[in-house]
């Protein structure tokens, strides 16, 4: 599969597109006011402990407190606490992980494998046939704690954090105090796995663990050594910094989005990286020259006058991320609708099919839709619960084909995805790991008129509310002159007819009403100004 990374850098925005076979598969957007936070390490302060939901809120000095679920408190919590000087340091950092702390099936995993690699590195904890009771979590309000961000803030929710800190490098992920070595499952050669594990074991300091990343396959010992030395140096800096900082404070800032994409995604299966900024081209070239000099020739500078995203057809495809309707080549289409609790996707054939061919036509459309839905979920970076309503199929074998197609396509996805079989109603339920907000949030904001709901209050309803307001005012106030400010569309309705609605209102309530229009006022809103008091009295009688 031909895979390319296209980078467009502007003064206040950087966009990184990942294309597969010439089609946009993933999109990252970084702006000055929306910096990447996943991977940042803080020394925070416990703001609130909530045993009822098995979680705590951590003050990180951000707008909203971080959310720490008890399942994200690792077994090496005591070692990290010792770094803060609260307890004596535990020398036995290689002890076996307590089995009672293993997460149960169905719980969302935030191990270093899924956070940094998301490519299925081997598990570091043994599976238990019967799970012992969880160990007791002891957190107190005001306690200092070292945590790492594993999820960006979403909506009104703050960041999600874990106490299992890791440092991501080009070839390795360093796991302080862990003592175990994991290898990406995408490295299939047993001989290569053994070679990489042996090299890693010989280099790691005592008590440290690591995850060997997919991009490490085929790399020489020296490349490993450079990467590992850099990671250990960063960790030593964190250890030194934590002693001098007062919580809450930032201890370590992970790479920005662009650098992070190059570190994590620029592997042998990428044919080239094209950049339209000379400054960024030099920075990325220097990074690759230091870490993977053999891949330097894949870095290209876009020199054409035509915008880079136009040249590679990316700009047009970005438009589909803003559309609720996505057309399929067969003539069918899918509708993508966000709700408060989940994302709902509807598959439609888009045309009539003869009854005798209906099952096959429906199957073809469903299979095509399955492939496109997987692409759209990755492209839009949609996480959480997703429900897909496929076109009804009668044959159980055909239903299974659609399910298998979804699972096959999701193997390209770096996020953790769970797909349940199709129900008798043609519904497929999916959960997809959510790390950051959907890409839609980078390009759009809630409509000021509808607040993001897609609908506004009817003008008739607004007129009825106006009348009820005037009834209360006339019954309680001792004033007879008032100014009414409304949207121009509402004002036009008030002025309609031989005897206008406004005139009828003035006669009915025995008031002198001066009508003023203001385009800034939404159609479902209004304001009343007291002439006598010279102030807005809308809320007083609402």
Coordinates of C-alpha atoms in Angstrom, one line a residue:
X1 CA 0.0 0.0 0.0
X2 CA 1.4 3.4 -1.1
X3 CA 1.5 5.7 2.0
X4 CA 2.6 9.3 2.0
X5 CA 2.8 12.1 4.6
X6 CA 1.9 15.6 3.3
X7 CA 2.6 18.6 5.6
X8 CA 1.1 22.1 5.0
X9 CA 2.6 24.7 7.4
X10 CA 1.0 28.2 7.7
X11 CA 1.7 31.0 10.2
X12 CA -0.9 30.0 12.7
X13 CA -1.8 26.4 11.6
X14 CA -0.1 23.2 10.6
X15 CA -1.9 20.4 8.8
X16 CA -0.5 16.9 8.4
X17 CA -2.3 14.6 6.0
X18 CA -1.6 10.8 5.8
X19 CA -2.7 9.4 2.4
X20 CA -3.1 5.7 1.5
X21 CA -3.2 4.9 -2.2
X22 CA -3.7 8.6 -2.9
X23 CA -6.7 8.9 -0.6
X24 CA -6.8 10.9 2.6
X25 CA -6.8 8.5 5.6
X26 CA -5.8 10.6 8.6
X27 CA -5.6 14.3 9.2
X28 CA -3.9 16.2 12.1
X29 CA -4.3 19.9 12.7
X30 CA -2.2 22.0 15.1
X31 CA -2.9 25.6 15.8
X32 CA -1.3 28.1 18.2
X33 CA -4.2 27.9 20.7
X34 CA -4.7 24.1 20.4
X35 CA -1.4 22.5 21.2
X36 CA -1.0 18.7 21.5
X37 CA -1.1 17.7 25.2
X38 CA -1.0 13.9 25.1
X39 CA 2.3 12.7 26.4
X40 CA 2.9 15.7 28.7
X41 CA 4.0 14.9 32.2
X42 CA 3.0 17.0 35.3
X43 CA 3.4 17.0 39.0
X44 CA -0.1 17.7 40.0
X45 CA -2.1 18.0 43.3
X46 CA -5.0 15.8 44.2
X47 CA -8.0 18.2 44.1
X48 CA -10.8 15.8 44.9
X49 CA -11.1 12.0 45.5
X50 CA -14.4 10.4 44.4
X51 CA -14.5 6.8 45.7
X52 CA -18.1 6.4 44.3
X53 CA -16.8 6.6 40.7
X54 CA -13.4 5.2 41.5
X55 CA -11.6 8.3 40.4
X56 CA -9.8 11.5 41.5
X57 CA -9.5 14.9 40.0
X58 CA -6.0 16.3 39.7
X59 CA -5.1 20.0 39.7
X60 CA -2.6 20.4 36.8
X61 CA -2.8 24.2 36.6
X62 CA -5.0 23.9 33.5
X63 CA -8.5 25.4 33.1
X64 CA -10.1 22.0 34.1
X65 CA -8.7 19.4 36.5
X66 CA -7.4 16.2 35.1
X67 CA -9.4 13.0 35.5
X68 CA -7.5 10.0 37.0
X69 CA -9.5 6.8 37.2
X70 CA -8.2 4.3 39.8
X71 CA -7.6 1.8 37.0
X72 CA -5.0 4.2 35.6
X73 CA -3.0 4.2 38.9
X74 CA -0.2 1.8 38.2
X75 CA 1.6 -0.7 40.4
X76 CA 4.7 1.5 40.5
X77 CA 2.8 4.4 42.1
X78 CA 5.0 4.1 45.2
X79 CA 8.2 4.6 43.2
X80 CA 6.8 7.8 41.6
X81 CA 5.7 9.0 45.0
X82 CA 9.2 8.4 46.3
X83 CA 10.5 10.8 43.6
X84 CA 8.6 13.6 45.3
X85 CA 10.4 12.9 48.6
X86 CA 7.2 11.8 50.5
X87 CA 8.4 8.3 51.2
X88 CA 11.7 6.4 51.3
X89 CA 12.7 5.1 47.9
X90 CA 11.9 1.4 47.2
X91 CA 14.9 -0.4 45.8
X92 CA 13.0 -3.4 44.7
X93 CA 11.8 -1.9 41.4
X94 CA 11.7 -5.3 39.6
X95 CA 9.2 -7.0 41.7
X96 CA 6.3 -8.8 40.0
X97 CA 3.2 -6.8 39.1
X98 CA 0.3 -7.4 41.5
X99 CA -2.2 -9.4 39.6
X100 CA -5.0 -7.7 41.4
X101 CA -4.2 -4.5 39.6
X102 CA -4.8 -5.9 36.1
X103 CA -7.6 -4.2 34.2
X104 CA -10.7 -6.3 33.6
X105 CA -12.0 -7.3 30.2
X106 CA -13.9 -4.4 28.6
X107 CA -12.1 -1.7 30.4
X108 CA -10.5 0.8 28.2
X109 CA -6.7 0.2 28.1
X110 CA -4.3 3.2 28.6
X111 CA -1.1 1.2 28.8
X112 CA 2.0 2.6 27.0
X113 CA 1.3 0.3 24.1
X114 CA -2.1 1.8 23.2
X115 CA -1.1 5.4 24.2
X116 CA 2.1 5.6 22.2
X117 CA 2.2 2.7 19.7
X118 CA -1.5 1.8 19.3
X119 CA -0.2 -1.1 17.3
X120 CA -0.7 -4.0 19.6
X121 CA 2.5 -4.4 21.4
X122 CA 2.7 -7.5 23.6
X123 CA 1.0 -7.3 27.0
X124 CA 3.2 -6.6 30.0
X125 CA 0.8 -8.0 32.5
X126 CA -0.1 -11.7 32.8
X127 CA -3.7 -12.7 32.3
X128 CA -5.4 -14.2 35.3
X129 CA -8.1 -16.9 35.1
X130 CA -9.7 -15.6 38.3
X131 CA -9.1 -12.0 39.2
X132 CA -8.2 -11.3 42.8
X133 CA -9.6 -8.2 44.6
X134 CA -8.1 -4.9 43.6
X135 CA -5.5 -3.4 45.8
X136 CA -6.6 -0.5 47.9
X137 CA -6.0 3.0 46.4
X138 CA -4.8 5.5 48.9
X139 CA -5.1 9.1 47.6
X140 CA -5.7 12.1 49.8
X141 CA -6.8 15.7 49.0
X142 CA -3.8 18.0 48.6
X143 CA -1.3 15.1 47.9
X144 CA 1.3 15.6 45.2
X145 CA 1.2 13.1 42.3
X146 CA 3.2 12.6 39.0
X147 CA 0.8 12.0 36.1
X148 CA 0.9 11.9 32.3
X149 CA -1.8 13.0 29.9
X150 CA -3.3 10.2 27.9
X151 CA -6.4 12.0 26.5
X152 CA -6.9 15.5 25.2
X153 CA -9.8 17.6 26.8
X154 CA -13.1 16.8 25.0
X155 CA -15.9 19.3 25.3
X156 CA -16.4 20.3 28.9
X157 CA -14.3 17.4 30.1
X158 CA -10.7 18.0 31.2
X159 CA -7.7 15.8 30.2
X160 CA -7.5 12.2 31.3
X161 CA -4.3 11.2 33.1
X162 CA -2.4 8.1 34.3
X163 CA 0.2 7.5 36.9
X164 CA 1.9 5.0 34.6
X165 CA 4.4 7.4 33.0
X166 CA 6.3 6.5 29.7
X167 CA 8.6 8.4 27.4
X168 CA 8.2 7.8 23.6
X169 CA 11.2 7.7 21.3
X170 CA 11.8 6.9 17.7
X171 CA 12.4 3.1 18.2
X172 CA 11.6 2.6 21.9
X173 CA 9.1 3.6 24.6
X174 CA 10.9 3.9 27.9
X175 CA 9.0 2.6 31.0
X176 CA 10.6 3.8 34.2
X177 CA 10.4 1.4 37.2
X178 CA 8.7 -1.3 35.1
X179 CA 11.5 -3.8 34.3
X180 CA 9.7 -5.6 31.4
X181 CA 10.2 -5.5 27.7
X182 CA 7.4 -5.6 25.2
X183 CA 7.6 -5.9 21.4
X184 CA 5.1 -4.6 18.8
X185 CA 2.9 -7.4 17.4
X186 CA 3.5 -6.0 13.9
X187 CA 7.0 -7.3 14.0
X188 CA 6.2 -10.9 13.1
X189 CA 9.7 -12.4 12.7
X190 CA 10.6 -14.5 15.7
X191 CA 14.3 -14.1 14.9
X192 CA 14.0 -10.3 14.7
X193 CA 12.0 -10.2 17.9
X194 CA 14.7 -12.1 19.7
X195 CA 17.5 -9.9 18.3
X196 CA 15.7 -6.7 19.3
X197 CA 14.9 -8.0 22.8
X198 CA 18.5 -9.0 23.4
X199 CA 19.8 -5.6 22.3
X200 CA 17.3 -3.8 24.5
X201 CA 18.1 -6.0 27.6
X202 CA 21.8 -5.2 27.2
X203 CA 21.3 -1.5 27.2
X204 CA 18.5 -0.8 29.7
X205 CA 19.4 0.4 33.1
X206 CA 18.4 -1.9 36.0
X207 CA 14.7 -1.7 36.8
X208 CA 13.7 0.1 33.6
X209 CA 11.4 -1.4 31.0
X210 CA 10.7 -0.6 27.4
X211 CA 8.4 -1.3 24.4
X212 CA 10.1 -1.9 21.1
X213 CA 8.2 -0.1 18.4
X214 CA 7.4 -1.4 14.8
X215 CA 9.7 1.1 13.2
X216 CA 12.6 -0.5 15.1
X217 CA 12.5 -3.6 12.8
X218 CA 15.8 -4.0 10.9
X219 CA 17.5 -1.1 12.7
X220 CA 21.2 -1.3 13.8
X221 CA 22.4 -1.4 17.4
X222 CA 23.7 2.1 17.3
X223 CA 20.3 3.5 16.4
X224 CA 18.9 1.8 19.4
X225 CA 21.6 3.1 21.6
X226 CA 21.1 6.8 20.5
X227 CA 17.4 6.6 21.0
X228 CA 17.7 4.9 24.4
X229 CA 20.4 7.3 25.7
X230 CA 18.2 10.3 24.7
X231 CA 15.2 8.8 26.6
X232 CA 17.2 8.1 29.7
X233 CA 18.6 11.6 29.6
X234 CA 15.1 13.0 29.4
X235 CA 14.0 10.9 32.4
X236 CA 17.0 12.1 34.5
X237 CA 16.0 15.7 33.7
X238 CA 12.5 14.9 34.9
X239 CA 13.8 13.4 38.1
X240 CA 15.9 16.5 38.7
X241 CA 13.1 18.9 37.8
X242 CA 10.5 17.3 40.1
X243 CA 12.6 18.1 43.2
X244 CA 12.6 21.8 42.5
X245 CA 9.0 22.3 41.2
X246 CA 5.9 23.1 43.3
X247 CA 2.7 21.3 42.2
X248 CA 1.0 21.9 39.9
X249 CA 3.8 22.2 37.3
X250 CA 4.8 20.9 33.9
X251 CA 7.7 18.5 34.1
X252 CA 8.0 17.3 30.5
X253 CA 6.5 18.6 27.2
X254 CA 6.2 15.9 24.5
X255 CA 6.8 16.7 20.9
X256 CA 4.5 18.9 19.0
X257 CA 2.0 17.3 16.6
X258 CA 4.2 17.5 13.5
X259 CA 7.3 16.1 15.2
X260 CA 5.2 13.5 16.9
X261 CA 3.7 12.3 13.6
X262 CA 7.2 12.0 12.1
X263 CA 8.4 10.1 15.2
X264 CA 5.5 7.8 15.4
X265 CA 4.3 7.3 11.8
X266 CA 7.3 7.8 9.5
X267 CA 8.2 4.1 9.0
X268 CA 9.4 1.9 6.1
X269 CA 5.9 1.7 4.7
X270 CA 5.8 5.4 4.0
X271 CA 7.1 6.2 0.5
X272 CA 7.8 9.9 1.1
X273 CA 7.2 12.9 3.3
X274 CA 6.5 16.2 1.4
X275 CA 6.7 19.6 3.2
X276 CA 5.9 23.1 2.0
X277 CA 7.9 24.9 4.6
X278 CA 11.7 25.3 4.3
X279 CA 12.0 25.8 8.1
X280 CA 10.0 22.7 8.9
X281 CA 11.8 20.8 6.2
X282 CA 15.2 21.5 7.8
X283 CA 13.9 20.6 11.3
X284 CA 12.5 17.2 10.2
X285 CA 15.5 16.5 8.0
X286 CA 17.8 17.1 11.0
X287 CA 15.7 14.8 13.2
X288 CA 15.6 12.0 10.6
X289 CA 19.3 12.4 9.9
X290 CA 20.1 11.8 13.6
X291 CA 17.7 8.9 14.1
X292 CA 17.2 7.2 10.7
X293 CA 19.7 8.5 8.2
X294 CA 18.8 5.8 5.7
X295 CA 15.3 7.3 5.4
X296 CA 16.5 10.9 4.7
X297 CA 16.0 10.6 1.0
X298 CA 12.3 10.2 1.5
X299 CA 12.0 13.8 2.8
X300 CA 11.0 16.2 0.0
X301 CA 10.5 20.0 -0.1
X302 CA 7.4 21.1 -2.1
X303 CA 8.6 23.8 -4.5
X304 CA 5.6 24.3 -6.7
X305 CA 3.5 27.5 -6.6
X306 CA 0.3 25.5 -6.4
X307 CA -0.7 24.9 -2.7
X308 CA 0.6 21.5 -1.6
X309 CA -2.8 20.2 -0.5
X310 CA -4.2 21.1 -4.0
X311 CA -1.4 19.3 -5.7
X312 CA -2.0 16.1 -3.9
X313 CA -5.9 16.4 -3.9
X314 CA -6.1 16.6 -0.2
X315 CA -8.0 19.9 0.0
X316 CA -11.1 18.5 -1.7
X317 CA -11.1 15.4 0.5
X318 CA -11.0 17.6 3.7
X319 CA -14.4 19.0 2.6
X320 CA -15.9 15.5 3.3
X321 CA -14.9 15.8 6.9
X322 CA -17.3 18.7 7.3
X323 CA -20.2 17.0 5.5
X324 CA -22.8 14.8 7.2
X325 CA -23.5 13.1 3.8
X326 CA -20.7 11.0 2.1
X327 CA -21.4 9.5 -1.3
X328 CA -20.3 6.0 -2.3
X329 CA -19.1 5.1 -5.8
X330 CA -22.0 2.7 -6.2
X331 CA -24.5 5.5 -5.9
X332 CA -25.3 4.9 -2.3
X333 CA -24.4 7.2 0.6
X334 CA -23.8 7.3 4.3
X335 CA -25.1 9.8 6.8
X336 CA -22.9 10.6 9.8
X337 CA -24.8 12.2 12.7
X338 CA -23.2 13.1 16.1
X339 CA -25.3 12.9 19.3
X340 CA -24.5 13.6 22.9
X341 CA -23.9 10.0 23.8
X342 CA -22.7 8.4 20.5
X343 CA -22.1 8.7 16.8
X344 CA -24.9 7.3 14.6
X345 CA -24.2 6.3 10.9
X346 CA -26.9 5.4 8.5
X347 CA -26.2 3.5 5.2
X348 CA -28.6 4.1 2.3
X349 CA -28.6 2.4 -1.2
X350 CA -29.5 5.7 -2.9
X351 CA -31.4 3.9 -5.7
X352 CA -34.0 1.3 -6.4
X353 CA -32.9 -2.3 -7.0
X354 CA -34.9 -5.1 -8.5
X355 CA -36.3 -7.4 -5.8
X356 CA -34.5 -10.5 -7.1
X357 CA -31.2 -8.7 -6.9
X358 CA -32.0 -6.8 -3.7
X359 CA -29.9 -9.0 -1.4
X360 CA -26.8 -8.8 -3.6
X361 CA -27.2 -5.1 -4.2
X362 CA -27.6 -4.5 -0.5
X363 CA -24.5 -6.6 0.3
X364 CA -22.4 -4.7 -2.3
X365 CA -23.5 -1.3 -0.9
X366 CA -23.0 -2.5 2.7
X367 CA -19.4 -3.7 1.9
X368 CA -18.5 -0.5 0.2
X369 CA -20.0 1.5 3.1
X370 CA -18.1 -0.6 5.6
X371 CA -14.8 0.4 3.9
X372 CA -15.8 4.1 3.7
X373 CA -17.0 4.2 7.3
X374 CA -13.7 2.9 8.6
X375 CA -11.9 5.5 6.6
X376 CA -14.2 8.3 7.8
X377 CA -13.8 7.3 11.4
X378 CA -10.0 7.5 11.1
X379 CA -10.1 10.7 9.1
X380 CA -12.5 12.5 11.4
X381 CA -10.9 10.9 14.5
X382 CA -14.2 9.9 15.9
X383 CA -14.1 8.0 19.2
X384 CA -16.5 6.6 21.8
X385 CA -19.6 4.6 20.9
X386 CA -20.5 4.3 17.2
X387 CA -23.7 2.6 15.9
X388 CA -24.1 1.8 12.2
X389 CA -27.4 1.1 10.6
X390 CA -26.6 -1.0 7.5
X391 CA -29.1 -1.9 4.8
X392 CA -31.1 -4.9 5.9
X393 CA -29.6 -8.3 4.9
X394 CA -31.6 -11.6 5.2
X395 CA -28.7 -14.1 4.8
X396 CA -26.6 -14.6 7.9
X397 CA -23.5 -15.3 5.8
X398 CA -23.8 -11.9 4.2
X399 CA -24.2 -10.2 7.6
X400 CA -21.0 -12.0 8.7
X401 CA -19.2 -10.7 5.5
X402 CA -20.0 -7.1 6.4
X403 CA -18.7 -7.7 10.0
X404 CA -15.5 -9.3 8.7
X405 CA -15.0 -6.4 6.2
X406 CA -15.2 -3.9 9.1
X407 CA -12.7 -5.9 11.2
X408 CA -10.3 -6.1 8.2
X409 CA -10.4 -2.4 7.5
X410 CA -10.0 -1.5 11.2
X411 CA -6.6 -3.3 11.2
X412 CA -5.3 -0.2 9.5
X413 CA -6.4 1.9 12.5
X414 CA -3.9 2.8 15.2
X415 CA -6.7 3.4 17.7
X416 CA -8.1 0.4 19.7
X417 CA -11.4 -0.7 18.1
X418 CA -14.0 -3.2 19.2
X419 CA -16.6 -4.4 16.6
X420 CA -19.6 -6.5 17.7
X421 CA -21.4 -8.7 15.2
X422 CA -24.4 -7.4 13.3
X423 CA -27.7 -7.7 15.1
X424 CA -31.0 -9.0 13.6
X425 CA -31.9 -5.3 12.9
X426 CA -28.8 -4.7 10.8
X427 CA -27.1 -2.7 13.5
X428 CA -23.3 -2.9 14.2
X429 CA -22.0 -1.5 17.5
X430 CA -18.4 -0.2 17.7
X431 CA -16.2 1.4 20.3
X432 CA -13.2 3.3 19.2
X433 CA -10.5 4.7 21.4
X434 CA -10.8 8.4 21.9
X435 CA -7.6 10.3 22.6
X436 CA -8.4 13.8 21.2
X437 CA -11.4 15.7 20.0
X438 CA -12.8 14.9 16.6
X439 CA -11.1 16.7 13.8
X440 CA -14.4 18.5 13.1
X441 CA -13.7 20.7 16.2
X442 CA -10.5 22.0 14.5
X443 CA -12.5 23.4 11.5
X444 CA -15.8 24.3 13.0
X445 CA -17.5 25.9 16.0
X446 CA -21.1 25.8 17.2
X447 CA -23.5 27.9 15.2
X448 CA -24.3 31.1 17.2
X449 CA -27.9 30.9 16.1
X450 CA -28.8 27.3 16.9
X451 CA -26.0 26.6 19.5
X452 CA -25.0 23.5 17.5
X453 CA -28.4 21.8 17.5
X454 CA -29.1 22.4 13.8
X455 CA -32.5 24.0 14.5
X456 CA -33.7 27.5 15.7
X457 CA -36.9 28.5 17.4
X458 CA -39.7 29.4 15.0
X459 CA -40.7 33.0 14.6
X460 CA -44.2 32.2 15.6
X461 CA -43.0 30.8 18.9
X462 CA -41.0 34.0 19.4
X463 CA -44.1 36.1 18.8
X464 CA -46.0 34.1 21.3
X465 CA -43.2 34.6 23.9
X466 CA -43.3 38.4 23.1
X467 CA -47.0 38.5 23.8
X468 CA -46.6 36.6 27.1
X469 CA -43.9 39.0 28.2
X470 CA -46.0 42.1 27.4
X471 CA -48.9 40.6 29.3
X472 CA -46.8 40.2 32.4
X473 CA -45.3 43.7 32.0
X474 CA -48.7 45.4 31.5
X475 CA -50.1 43.7 34.6
X476 CA -47.2 44.5 37.0
X477 CA -45.4 47.6 35.7
X478 CA -46.5 51.2 36.0
X479 CA -45.0 52.2 32.6
X480 CA -46.6 52.8 29.2
X481 CA -43.6 53.4 26.9
X482 CA -41.2 50.7 26.0
X483 CA -38.6 49.8 23.3
X484 CA -38.7 46.3 21.7
X485 CA -35.5 45.1 20.0
X486 CA -35.8 41.9 17.8
X487 CA -34.2 40.2 14.8
X488 CA -35.2 41.8 11.5
X489 CA -37.1 38.6 10.4
X490 CA -39.2 38.8 13.6
X491 CA -39.7 42.5 13.0
X492 CA -41.1 41.9 9.5
X493 CA -43.7 39.5 10.9
X494 CA -44.7 42.1 13.5
X495 CA -45.3 44.7 10.7
X496 CA -47.3 42.4 8.4
X497 CA -50.9 43.0 7.5
X498 CA -53.2 46.0 7.1
X499 CA -53.4 46.2 10.8
X500 CA -50.0 45.0 11.9
X501 CA -49.4 42.6 14.8
X502 CA -47.5 45.3 16.5
X503 CA -50.5 47.7 16.4
X504 CA -52.7 45.0 17.8
X505 CA -50.3 44.4 20.7
X506 CA -50.2 48.1 21.5
X507 CA -54.0 48.3 21.6
X508 CA -54.4 45.1 23.6
X509 CA -52.0 46.0 26.3
X510 CA -52.4 49.8 26.1
X511 CA -48.7 50.4 25.6
X512 CA -46.6 52.5 23.3
X513 CA -44.1 50.2 21.7
X514 CA -41.1 51.4 19.7
X515 CA -39.9 48.6 17.4
X516 CA -36.1 48.5 16.7
X517 CA -34.3 45.8 14.7
X518 CA -30.9 44.3 15.5
X519 CA -29.3 41.6 13.3
X520 CA -27.1 40.5 16.2
X521 CA -30.2 39.3 18.1
X522 CA -31.1 35.7 17.3
X523 CA -34.5 35.0 15.8
X524 CA -35.5 33.2 19.0
X525 CA -34.5 36.1 21.3
X526 CA -35.7 39.6 22.1
X527 CA -34.9 42.6 24.4
X528 CA -37.1 45.2 26.0
X529 CA -35.8 48.6 27.1
X530 CA -37.6 50.7 29.7
X531 CA -37.9 54.3 28.4
X532 CA -38.5 55.6 31.9
X533 CA -35.6 53.6 33.6
X534 CA -33.3 53.6 30.5
X535 CA -32.3 50.0 31.1
X536 CA -32.9 46.5 29.8
X537 CA -35.7 44.9 31.8
X538 CA -36.2 41.7 29.7
X539 CA -35.2 39.3 32.4
X540 CA -37.5 41.0 35.0
X541 CA -40.7 39.8 33.2
X542 CA -39.4 36.8 31.3

